[in-house]
CSV table of N, CA and C in Angstrom, one decimal:
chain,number,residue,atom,x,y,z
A,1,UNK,N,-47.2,-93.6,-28.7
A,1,UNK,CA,-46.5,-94.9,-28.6
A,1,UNK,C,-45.6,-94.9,-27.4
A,2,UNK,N,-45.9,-96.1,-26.4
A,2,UNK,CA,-44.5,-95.9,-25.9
A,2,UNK,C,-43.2,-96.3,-26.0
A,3,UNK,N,-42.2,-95.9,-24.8
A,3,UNK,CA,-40.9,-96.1,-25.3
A,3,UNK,C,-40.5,-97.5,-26.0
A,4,UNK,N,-41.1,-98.8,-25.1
A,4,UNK,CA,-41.1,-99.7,-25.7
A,4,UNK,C,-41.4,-100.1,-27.0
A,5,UNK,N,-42.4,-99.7,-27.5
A,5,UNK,CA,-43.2,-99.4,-28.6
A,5,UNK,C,-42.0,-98.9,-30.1
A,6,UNK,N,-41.4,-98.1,-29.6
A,6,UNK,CA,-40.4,-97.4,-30.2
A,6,UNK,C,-39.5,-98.6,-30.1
A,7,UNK,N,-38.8,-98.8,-29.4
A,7,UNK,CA,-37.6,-99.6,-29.6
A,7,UNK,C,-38.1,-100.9,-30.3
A,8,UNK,N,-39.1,-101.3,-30.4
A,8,UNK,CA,-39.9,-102.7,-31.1
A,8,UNK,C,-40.3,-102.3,-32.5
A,9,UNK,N,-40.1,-101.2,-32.7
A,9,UNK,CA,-40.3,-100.7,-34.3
A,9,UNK,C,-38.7,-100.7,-35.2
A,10,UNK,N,-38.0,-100.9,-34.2
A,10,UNK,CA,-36.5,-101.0,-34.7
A,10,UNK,C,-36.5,-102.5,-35.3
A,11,UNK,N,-36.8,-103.3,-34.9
A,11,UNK,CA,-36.8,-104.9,-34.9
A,11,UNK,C,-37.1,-105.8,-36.4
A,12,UNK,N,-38.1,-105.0,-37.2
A,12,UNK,CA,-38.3,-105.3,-38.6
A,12,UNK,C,-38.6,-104.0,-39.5
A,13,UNK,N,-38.1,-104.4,-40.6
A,13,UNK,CA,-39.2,-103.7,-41.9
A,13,UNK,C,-39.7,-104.4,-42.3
A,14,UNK,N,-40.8,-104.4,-42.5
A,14,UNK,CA,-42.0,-105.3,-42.8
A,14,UNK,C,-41.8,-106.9,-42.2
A,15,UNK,N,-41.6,-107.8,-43.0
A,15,UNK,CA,-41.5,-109.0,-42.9
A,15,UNK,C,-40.1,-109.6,-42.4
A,16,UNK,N,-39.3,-108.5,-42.9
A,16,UNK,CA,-37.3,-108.3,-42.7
A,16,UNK,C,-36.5,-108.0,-41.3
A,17,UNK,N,-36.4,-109.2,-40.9
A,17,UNK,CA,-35.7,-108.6,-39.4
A,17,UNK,C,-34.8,-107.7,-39.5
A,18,UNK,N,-34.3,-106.6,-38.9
A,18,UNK,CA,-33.2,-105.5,-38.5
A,18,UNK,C,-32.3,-105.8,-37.6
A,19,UNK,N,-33.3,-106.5,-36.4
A,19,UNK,CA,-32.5,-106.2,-35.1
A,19,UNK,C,-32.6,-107.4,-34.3
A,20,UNK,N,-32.1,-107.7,-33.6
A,20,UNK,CA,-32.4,-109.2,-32.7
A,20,UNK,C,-33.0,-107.9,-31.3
A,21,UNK,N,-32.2,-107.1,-30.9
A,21,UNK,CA,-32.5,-106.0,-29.5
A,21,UNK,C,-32.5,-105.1,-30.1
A,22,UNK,N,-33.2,-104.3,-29.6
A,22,UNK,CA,-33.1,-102.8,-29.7
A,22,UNK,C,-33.5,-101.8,-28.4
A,23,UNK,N,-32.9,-100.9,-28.1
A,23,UNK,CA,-33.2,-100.0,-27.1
A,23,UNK,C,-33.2,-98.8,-27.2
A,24,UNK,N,-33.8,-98.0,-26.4
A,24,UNK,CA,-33.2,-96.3,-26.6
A,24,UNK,C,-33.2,-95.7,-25.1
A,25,UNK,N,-32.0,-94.7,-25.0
A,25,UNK,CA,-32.0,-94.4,-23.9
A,25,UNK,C,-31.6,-93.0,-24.0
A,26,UNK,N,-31.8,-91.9,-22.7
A,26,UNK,CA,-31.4,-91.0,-23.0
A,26,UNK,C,-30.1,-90.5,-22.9
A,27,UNK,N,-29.4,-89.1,-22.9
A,27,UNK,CA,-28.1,-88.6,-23.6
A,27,UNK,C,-27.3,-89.1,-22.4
A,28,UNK,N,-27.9,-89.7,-21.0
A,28,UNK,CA,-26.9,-89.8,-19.8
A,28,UNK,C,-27.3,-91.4,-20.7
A,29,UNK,N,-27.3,-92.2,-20.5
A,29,UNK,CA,-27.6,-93.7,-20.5
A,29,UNK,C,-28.8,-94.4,-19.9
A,30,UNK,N,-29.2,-93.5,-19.3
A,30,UNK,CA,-30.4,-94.1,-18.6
A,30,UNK,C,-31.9,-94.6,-20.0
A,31,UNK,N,-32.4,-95.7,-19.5
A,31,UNK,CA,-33.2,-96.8,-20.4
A,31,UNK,C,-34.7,-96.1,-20.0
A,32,UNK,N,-35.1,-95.8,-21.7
A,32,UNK,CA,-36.2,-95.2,-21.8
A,32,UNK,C,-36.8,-96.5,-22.5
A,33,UNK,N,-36.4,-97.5,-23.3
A,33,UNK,CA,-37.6,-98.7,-23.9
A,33,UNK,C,-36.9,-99.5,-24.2
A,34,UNK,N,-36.9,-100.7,-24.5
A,34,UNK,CA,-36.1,-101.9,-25.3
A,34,UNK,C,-37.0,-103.0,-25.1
A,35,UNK,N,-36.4,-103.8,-26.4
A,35,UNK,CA,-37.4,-104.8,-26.6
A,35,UNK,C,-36.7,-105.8,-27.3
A,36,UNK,N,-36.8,-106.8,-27.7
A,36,UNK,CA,-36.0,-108.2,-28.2
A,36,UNK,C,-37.0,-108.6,-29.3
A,37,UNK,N,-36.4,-109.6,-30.5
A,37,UNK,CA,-37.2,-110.5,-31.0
A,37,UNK,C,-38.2,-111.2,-30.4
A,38,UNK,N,-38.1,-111.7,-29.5
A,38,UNK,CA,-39.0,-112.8,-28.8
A,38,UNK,C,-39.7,-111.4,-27.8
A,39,UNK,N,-40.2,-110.5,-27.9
A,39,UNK,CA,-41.0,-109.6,-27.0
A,39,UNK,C,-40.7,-109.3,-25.9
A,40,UNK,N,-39.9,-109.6,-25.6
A,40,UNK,CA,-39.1,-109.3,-24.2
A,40,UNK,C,-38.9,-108.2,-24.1
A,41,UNK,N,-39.5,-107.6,-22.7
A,41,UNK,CA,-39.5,-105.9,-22.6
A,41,UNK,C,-38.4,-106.0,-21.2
A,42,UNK,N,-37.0,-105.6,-21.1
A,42,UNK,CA,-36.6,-105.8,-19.8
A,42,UNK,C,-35.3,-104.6,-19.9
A,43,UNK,N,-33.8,-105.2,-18.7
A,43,UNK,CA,-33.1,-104.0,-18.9
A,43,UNK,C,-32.3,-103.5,-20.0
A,44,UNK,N,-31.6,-102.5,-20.1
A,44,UNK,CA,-30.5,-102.4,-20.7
A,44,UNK,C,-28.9,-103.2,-20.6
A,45,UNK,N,-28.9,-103.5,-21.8
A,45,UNK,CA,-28.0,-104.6,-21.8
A,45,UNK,C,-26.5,-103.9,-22.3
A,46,UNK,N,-26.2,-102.8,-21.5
A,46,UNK,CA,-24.6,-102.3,-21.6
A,46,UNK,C,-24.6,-101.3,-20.6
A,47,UNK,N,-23.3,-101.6,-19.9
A,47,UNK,CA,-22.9,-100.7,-19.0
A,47,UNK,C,-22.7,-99.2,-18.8
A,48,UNK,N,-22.3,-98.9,-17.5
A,48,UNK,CA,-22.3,-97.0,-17.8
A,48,UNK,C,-21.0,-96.9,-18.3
A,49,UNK,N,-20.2,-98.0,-18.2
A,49,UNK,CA,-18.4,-97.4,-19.1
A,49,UNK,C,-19.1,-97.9,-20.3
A,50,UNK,N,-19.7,-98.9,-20.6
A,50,UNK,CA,-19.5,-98.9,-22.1
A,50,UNK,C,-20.6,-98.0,-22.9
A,51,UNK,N,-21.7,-97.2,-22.1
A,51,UNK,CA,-22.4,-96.0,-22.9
A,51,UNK,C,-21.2,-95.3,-22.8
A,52,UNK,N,-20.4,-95.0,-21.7
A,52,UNK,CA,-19.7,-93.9,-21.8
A,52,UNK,C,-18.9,-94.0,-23.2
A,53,UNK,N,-18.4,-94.9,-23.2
A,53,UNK,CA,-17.6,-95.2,-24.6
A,53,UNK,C,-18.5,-94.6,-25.8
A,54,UNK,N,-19.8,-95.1,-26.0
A,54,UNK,CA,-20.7,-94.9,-27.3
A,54,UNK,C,-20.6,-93.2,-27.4
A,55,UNK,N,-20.7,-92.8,-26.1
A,55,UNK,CA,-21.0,-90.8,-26.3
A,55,UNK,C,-19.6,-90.6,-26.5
A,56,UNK,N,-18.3,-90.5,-26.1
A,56,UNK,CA,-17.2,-90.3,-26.3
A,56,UNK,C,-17.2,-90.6,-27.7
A,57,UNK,N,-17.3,-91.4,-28.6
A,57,UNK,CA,-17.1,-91.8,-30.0
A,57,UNK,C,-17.9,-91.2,-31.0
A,58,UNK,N,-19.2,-91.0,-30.3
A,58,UNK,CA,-20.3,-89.7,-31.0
A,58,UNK,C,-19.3,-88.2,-30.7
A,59,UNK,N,-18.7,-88.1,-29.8
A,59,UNK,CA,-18.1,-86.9,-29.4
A,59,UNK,C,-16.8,-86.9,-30.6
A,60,UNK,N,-16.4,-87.4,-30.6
A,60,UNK,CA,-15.1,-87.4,-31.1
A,60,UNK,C,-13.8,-87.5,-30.1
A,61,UNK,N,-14.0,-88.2,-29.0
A,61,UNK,CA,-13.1,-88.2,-27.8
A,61,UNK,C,-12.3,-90.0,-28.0
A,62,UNK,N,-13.1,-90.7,-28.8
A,62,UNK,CA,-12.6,-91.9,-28.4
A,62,UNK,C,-12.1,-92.3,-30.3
A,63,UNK,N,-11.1,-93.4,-29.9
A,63,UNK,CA,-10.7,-93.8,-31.5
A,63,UNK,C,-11.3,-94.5,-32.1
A,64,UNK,N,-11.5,-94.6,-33.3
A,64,UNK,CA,-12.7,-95.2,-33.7
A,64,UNK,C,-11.9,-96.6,-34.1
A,65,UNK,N,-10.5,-96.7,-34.1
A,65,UNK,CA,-9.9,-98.0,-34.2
A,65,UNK,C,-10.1,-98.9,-33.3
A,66,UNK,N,-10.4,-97.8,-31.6
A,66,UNK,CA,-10.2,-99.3,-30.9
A,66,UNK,C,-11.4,-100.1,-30.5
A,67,UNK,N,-12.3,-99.7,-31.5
A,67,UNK,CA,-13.5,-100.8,-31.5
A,67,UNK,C,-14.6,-100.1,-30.5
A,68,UNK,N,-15.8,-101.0,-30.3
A,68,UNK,CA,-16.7,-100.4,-29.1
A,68,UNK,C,-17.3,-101.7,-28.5
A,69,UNK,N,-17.2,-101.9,-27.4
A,69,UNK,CA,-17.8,-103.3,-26.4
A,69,UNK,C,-19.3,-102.7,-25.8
A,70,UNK,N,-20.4,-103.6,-26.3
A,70,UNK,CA,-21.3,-103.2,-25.9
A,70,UNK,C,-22.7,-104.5,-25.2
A,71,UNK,N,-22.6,-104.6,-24.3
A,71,UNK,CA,-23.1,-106.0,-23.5
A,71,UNK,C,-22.3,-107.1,-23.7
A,72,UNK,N,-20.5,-106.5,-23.5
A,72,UNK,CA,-19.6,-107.5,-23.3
A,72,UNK,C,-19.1,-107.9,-25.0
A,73,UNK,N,-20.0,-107.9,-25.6
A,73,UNK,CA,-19.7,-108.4,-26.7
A,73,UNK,C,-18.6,-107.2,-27.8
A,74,UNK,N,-17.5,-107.3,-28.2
A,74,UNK,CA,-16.3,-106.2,-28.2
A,74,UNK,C,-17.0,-106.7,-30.3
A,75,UNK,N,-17.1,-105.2,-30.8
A,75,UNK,CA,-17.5,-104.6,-32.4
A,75,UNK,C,-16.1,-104.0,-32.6
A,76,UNK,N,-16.2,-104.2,-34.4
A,76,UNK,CA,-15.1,-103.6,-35.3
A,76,UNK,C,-16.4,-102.3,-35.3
A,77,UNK,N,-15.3,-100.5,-35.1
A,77,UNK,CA,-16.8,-100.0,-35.9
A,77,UNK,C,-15.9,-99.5,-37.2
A,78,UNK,N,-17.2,-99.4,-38.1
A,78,UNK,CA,-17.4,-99.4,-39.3
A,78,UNK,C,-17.4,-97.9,-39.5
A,79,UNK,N,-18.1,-97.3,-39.0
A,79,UNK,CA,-18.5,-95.7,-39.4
A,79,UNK,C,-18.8,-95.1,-37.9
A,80,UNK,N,-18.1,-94.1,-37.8
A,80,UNK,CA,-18.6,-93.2,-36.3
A,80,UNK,C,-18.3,-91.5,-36.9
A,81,UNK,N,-19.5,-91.1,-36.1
A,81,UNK,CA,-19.9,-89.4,-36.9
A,81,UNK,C,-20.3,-89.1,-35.4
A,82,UNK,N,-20.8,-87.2,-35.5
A,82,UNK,CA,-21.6,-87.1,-34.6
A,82,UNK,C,-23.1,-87.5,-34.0
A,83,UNK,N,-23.6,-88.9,-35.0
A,83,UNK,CA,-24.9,-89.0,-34.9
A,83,UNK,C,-25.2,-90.5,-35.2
A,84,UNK,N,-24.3,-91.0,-36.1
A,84,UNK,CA,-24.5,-92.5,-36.4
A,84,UNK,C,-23.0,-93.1,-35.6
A,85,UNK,N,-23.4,-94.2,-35.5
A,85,UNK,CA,-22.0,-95.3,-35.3
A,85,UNK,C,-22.4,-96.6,-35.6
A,86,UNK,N,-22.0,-97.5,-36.8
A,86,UNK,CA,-22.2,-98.8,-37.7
A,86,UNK,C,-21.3,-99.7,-37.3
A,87,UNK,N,-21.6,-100.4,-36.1
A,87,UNK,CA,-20.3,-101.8,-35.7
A,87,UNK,C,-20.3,-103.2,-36.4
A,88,UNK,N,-19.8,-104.0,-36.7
A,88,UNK,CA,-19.9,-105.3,-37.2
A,88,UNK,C,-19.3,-106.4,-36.1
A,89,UNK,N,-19.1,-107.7,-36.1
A,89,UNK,CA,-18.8,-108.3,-35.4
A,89,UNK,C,-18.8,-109.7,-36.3
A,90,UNK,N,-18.1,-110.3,-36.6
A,90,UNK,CA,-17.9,-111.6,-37.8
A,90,UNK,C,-18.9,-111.4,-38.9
A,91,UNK,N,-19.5,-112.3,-39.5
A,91,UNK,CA,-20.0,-112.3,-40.5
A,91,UNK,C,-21.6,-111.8,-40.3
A,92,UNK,N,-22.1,-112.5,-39.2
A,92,UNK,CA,-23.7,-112.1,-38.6
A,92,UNK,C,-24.0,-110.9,-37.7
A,93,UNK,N,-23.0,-110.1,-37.2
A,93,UNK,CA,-23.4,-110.1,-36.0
A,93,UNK,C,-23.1,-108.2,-36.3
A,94,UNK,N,-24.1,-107.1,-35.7
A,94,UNK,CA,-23.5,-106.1,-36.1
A,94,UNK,C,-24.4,-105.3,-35.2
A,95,UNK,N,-24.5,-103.9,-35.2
A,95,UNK,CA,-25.0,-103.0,-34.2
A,95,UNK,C,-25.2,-101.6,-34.8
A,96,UNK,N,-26.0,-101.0,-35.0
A,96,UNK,CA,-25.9,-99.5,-35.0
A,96,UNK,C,-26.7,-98.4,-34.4
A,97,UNK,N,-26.2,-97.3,-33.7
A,97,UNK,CA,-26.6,-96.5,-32.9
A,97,UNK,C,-26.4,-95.0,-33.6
A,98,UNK,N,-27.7,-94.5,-33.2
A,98,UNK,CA,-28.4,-93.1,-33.8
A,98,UNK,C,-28.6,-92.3,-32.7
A,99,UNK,N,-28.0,-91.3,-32.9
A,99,UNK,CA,-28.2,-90.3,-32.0
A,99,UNK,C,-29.7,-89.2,-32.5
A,100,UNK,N,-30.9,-88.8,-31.5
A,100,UNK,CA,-31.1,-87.7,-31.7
A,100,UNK,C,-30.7,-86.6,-31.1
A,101,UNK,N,-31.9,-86.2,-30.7
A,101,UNK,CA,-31.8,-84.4,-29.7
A,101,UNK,C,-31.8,-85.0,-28.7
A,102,UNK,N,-32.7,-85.7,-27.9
A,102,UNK,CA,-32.8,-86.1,-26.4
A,102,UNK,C,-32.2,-88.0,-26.0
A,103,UNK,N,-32.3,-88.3,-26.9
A,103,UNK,CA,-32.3,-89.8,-27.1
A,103,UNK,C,-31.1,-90.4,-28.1
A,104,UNK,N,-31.0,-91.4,-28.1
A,104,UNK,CA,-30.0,-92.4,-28.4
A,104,UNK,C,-30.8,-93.8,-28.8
A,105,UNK,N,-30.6,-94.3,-30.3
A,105,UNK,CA,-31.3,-95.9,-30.7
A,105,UNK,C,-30.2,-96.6,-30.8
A,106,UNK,N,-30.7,-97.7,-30.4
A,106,UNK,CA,-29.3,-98.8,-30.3
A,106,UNK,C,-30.1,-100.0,-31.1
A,107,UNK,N,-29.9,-100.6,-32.1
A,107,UNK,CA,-30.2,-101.6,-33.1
A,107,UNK,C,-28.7,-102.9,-32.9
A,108,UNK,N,-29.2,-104.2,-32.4
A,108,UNK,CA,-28.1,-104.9,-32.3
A,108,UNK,C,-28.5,-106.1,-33.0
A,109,UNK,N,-27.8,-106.9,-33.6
A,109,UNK,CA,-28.3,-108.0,-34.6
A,109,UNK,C,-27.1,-108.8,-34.3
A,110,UNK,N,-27.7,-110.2,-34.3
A,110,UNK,CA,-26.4,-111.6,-34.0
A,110,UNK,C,-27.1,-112.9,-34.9
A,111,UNK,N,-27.7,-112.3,-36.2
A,111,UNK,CA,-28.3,-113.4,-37.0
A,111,UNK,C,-27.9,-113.2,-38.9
A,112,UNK,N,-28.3,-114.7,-39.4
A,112,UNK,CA,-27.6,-114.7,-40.9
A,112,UNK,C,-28.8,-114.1,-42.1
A,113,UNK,N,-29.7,-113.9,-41.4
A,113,UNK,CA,-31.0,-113.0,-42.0
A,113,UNK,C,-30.5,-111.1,-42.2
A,114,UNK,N,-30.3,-110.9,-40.5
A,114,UNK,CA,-30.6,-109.6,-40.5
A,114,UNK,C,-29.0,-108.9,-41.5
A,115,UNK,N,-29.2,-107.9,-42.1
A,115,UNK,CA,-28.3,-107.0,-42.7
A,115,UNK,C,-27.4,-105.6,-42.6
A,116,UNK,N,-26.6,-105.6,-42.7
A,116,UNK,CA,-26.0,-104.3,-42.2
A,116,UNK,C,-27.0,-102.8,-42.3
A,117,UNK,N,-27.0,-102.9,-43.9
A,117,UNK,CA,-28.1,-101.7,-44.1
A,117,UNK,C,-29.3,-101.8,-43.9
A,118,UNK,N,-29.9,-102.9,-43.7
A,118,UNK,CA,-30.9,-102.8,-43.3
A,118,UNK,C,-31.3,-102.4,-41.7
A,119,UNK,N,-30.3,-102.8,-40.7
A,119,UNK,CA,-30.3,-102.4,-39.6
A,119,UNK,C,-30.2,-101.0,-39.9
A,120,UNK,N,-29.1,-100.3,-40.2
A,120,UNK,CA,-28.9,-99.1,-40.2
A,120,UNK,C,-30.1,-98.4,-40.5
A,121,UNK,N,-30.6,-98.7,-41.5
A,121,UNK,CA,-31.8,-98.0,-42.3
A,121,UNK,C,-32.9,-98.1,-40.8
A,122,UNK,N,-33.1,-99.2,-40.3
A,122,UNK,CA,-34.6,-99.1,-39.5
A,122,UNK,C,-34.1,-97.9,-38.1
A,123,UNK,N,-33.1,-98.6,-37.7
A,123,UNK,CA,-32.3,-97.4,-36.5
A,123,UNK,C,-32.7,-96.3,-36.6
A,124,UNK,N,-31.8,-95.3,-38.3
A,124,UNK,CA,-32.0,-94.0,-38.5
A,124,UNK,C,-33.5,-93.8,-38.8
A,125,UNK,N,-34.1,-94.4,-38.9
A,125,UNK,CA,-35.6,-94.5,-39.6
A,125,UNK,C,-36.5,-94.3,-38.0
A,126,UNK,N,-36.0,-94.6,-37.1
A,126,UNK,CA,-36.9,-94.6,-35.7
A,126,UNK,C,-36.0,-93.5,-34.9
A,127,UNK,N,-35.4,-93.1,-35.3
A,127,UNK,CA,-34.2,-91.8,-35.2
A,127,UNK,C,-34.8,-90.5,-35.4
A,128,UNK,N,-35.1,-90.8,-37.0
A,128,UNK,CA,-35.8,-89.5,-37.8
A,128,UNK,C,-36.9,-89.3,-37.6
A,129,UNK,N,-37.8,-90.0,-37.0
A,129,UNK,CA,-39.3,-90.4,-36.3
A,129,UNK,C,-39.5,-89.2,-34.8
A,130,UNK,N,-38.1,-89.9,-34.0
A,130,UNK,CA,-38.3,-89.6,-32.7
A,130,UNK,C,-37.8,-87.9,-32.8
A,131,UNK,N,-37.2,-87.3,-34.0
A,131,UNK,CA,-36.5,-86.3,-34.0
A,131,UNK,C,-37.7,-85.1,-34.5
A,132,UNK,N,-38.6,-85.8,-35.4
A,132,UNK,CA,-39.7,-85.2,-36.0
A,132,UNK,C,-40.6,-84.9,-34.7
A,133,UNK,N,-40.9,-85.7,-33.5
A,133,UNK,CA,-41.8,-85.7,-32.3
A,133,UNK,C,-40.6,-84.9,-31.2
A,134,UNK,N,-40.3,-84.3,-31.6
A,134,UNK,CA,-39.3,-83.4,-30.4
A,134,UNK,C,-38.4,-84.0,-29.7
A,135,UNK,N,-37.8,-85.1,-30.4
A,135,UNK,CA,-36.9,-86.1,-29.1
A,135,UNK,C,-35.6,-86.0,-29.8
């Protein structure tokens, strides 16, 4: 499958949207696939300060109070570990990123459909995929 391929598996369970975007890139930031609702295969949509921000908070360097800005758009986070991080953003709008071995999934939703756990669930679900294929 490729990378795109991957990041476009993040986007539904079955019938159930997850994700409005999703991407994955590797442990520097650089864009290995992403893909949108509407099939759009193009760049990464967050900066090298604000990946830097995402690894620092996977790290344990950054505070998990003071939020995480990611394509401009500034998340409350919810949960940050060495491997998950679960952001929200008002009532619709939320984000969560899975770390593997080589790679990084970023699942970002801004709709009244998609769900917190359900995002979370497809993320770590294309996580535990990419971790079982050596990534």
């Amino acid at each position: 499958m490729s990378w795109n391929g991957w990041a476009e598996s993040v986007l539904k369970n079955g019938n159930q949207p997850t994700s409005d975007k999703a991407w994955i890139t590797d442990q520097k930031g650089n864009l290995w696939g992403y893909c949108d609702k509407d099939g759009n295969q193009g760049q990464c949509p967050m900066s090298p300060e604000e990946f830097q921000a995402v690894t620092d908070l996977l790290q344990g360097k950054r505070n998990q109070a003071d939020g995480l800005t990611i394509g401009g758009i500034h998340y409350i986070v919810l949960i940050a570990d060495d491997d998950c991080i679960v952001c929200k953003k008002g009532a619709s709008a939320g984000l969560t990123i899975a770390k593997a071995g080589q790679c990084i999934i970023f699942g970002q939703y801004d709709n009244s459909e998609t769900t917190p756990g359900n995002n979370r669930l497809m993320v770590e679900k294309v996580r535990d995929m990419l971790k079982s294929n050596g990534y």
